[in-house]
Amino acid sequence: MSAIYILWLRELKRYTRSRAQIVASLGQPMLYLLVLGFGLNPVFKRAGYGSYFQFIAPGVIGMSVLFSSIFSGLGLLWDRQFGFLKETLVAPVPRIQIMIGRTLGGCTVAVIQGLLVLTICLISGFRPANWFAIPVAIGFMVLIALLFAALGVIFGSSLQDMQGFQLIMNFLVLPIYFLSGAMFPLTNQGKILGFITALDPLSYGIDGMRSVLLSAASFRPAFGISIDLAVLIVVGTILLIVGAWRFSKIEA
């Protein structure tokens, strides 16, 4: 267990010591939140959906958690390049502990990132329907972060160069985000788009956060909290198992 803690702490310290990274990682969420949130707010209200700023805030939080967690897999390639990965792999520690420590570290960093964006949302005027729902929303952040941190480990364990990782992540991450309903309601869609969004695991995370943070009068869930939780837990468990298997096959 000490190996898991040390690797978790390493990921956390590497994040907290890079103040430039923290500030830069908040730029894109603030752009979506402030520009789109306030810019499209009158149009969204005229369409009868209420405040677009209230609607998009959970989606922006989910975006921040998604990007931070899935790109934590990029750390595997950095460690491979600088030799740290080889040192950890030859250590007398089961590889499953190394994978768990790195994944939990990436998950923790992603949740911290989500909490920072949530704080910005609250300062900017976002108001949850029930303040006691925030811990439940944080629980959804944790599930999203674990799921996509495991996915990042799968890709980080399978690729050899950073260029290939960045291409795959850009090809994968943007569709995951834009098809998750982070920027538009998932209700009253066509059958094809509805089927595609139902395949996106992030859809269930954002739907769950909106279900607990927004009032029933302003938001109608696309799936339901129970389905959201079930899908996130099942898919996250599958990806963690696959990630552990892929990491066990990695060659430094």
C-alpha angles and dihedrals in degrees: 000000000000090000091054091050094047094050091045090050091048092057091047095049092046089056099043093048093056103074092168090058092050093051094043093049090058093056099081096044090050090050092054093041101046103030100039096028095056097026096056095034096099092048092048091050093050088052088059098248098114124228115003090198090059090046098049097044095081089045092054090048089052090049092054092050091046096052095043095047100043094045090053084083087068087072089071090063092046090051090047091052095049096040099247092114092057090051092053094045094053092047116107091255127111111255091231089066091051091051093047093049093050093045094049089048092052090046092051093049090049092051091049088051090051091050091052090052090046089054090051089049092052092048090049093054108275111146122188118221089238124019090208088064092070094084089053090050089051087054089057089049089055092051092048091047094049092048097051095037086058089049090051090052090052092055094038090054093047101048130070104196134046094229092062091047093052092048093051093044093051090047091048107032100053095052089046090054100042093045093048095081091247090135103027137032116268093212123095095021129145118269095252096049091041091054092049094049090048088060092055110092092202088064089069093048094052092041089053094049092049091048092058100034102043128061121254089242093060101036134037113198116238095211112005131250095268093053091044092054094043094051094046093049095045096044092042091052092049092049092047090053092047090045091052090050093048092047090051088058096047119122119209 
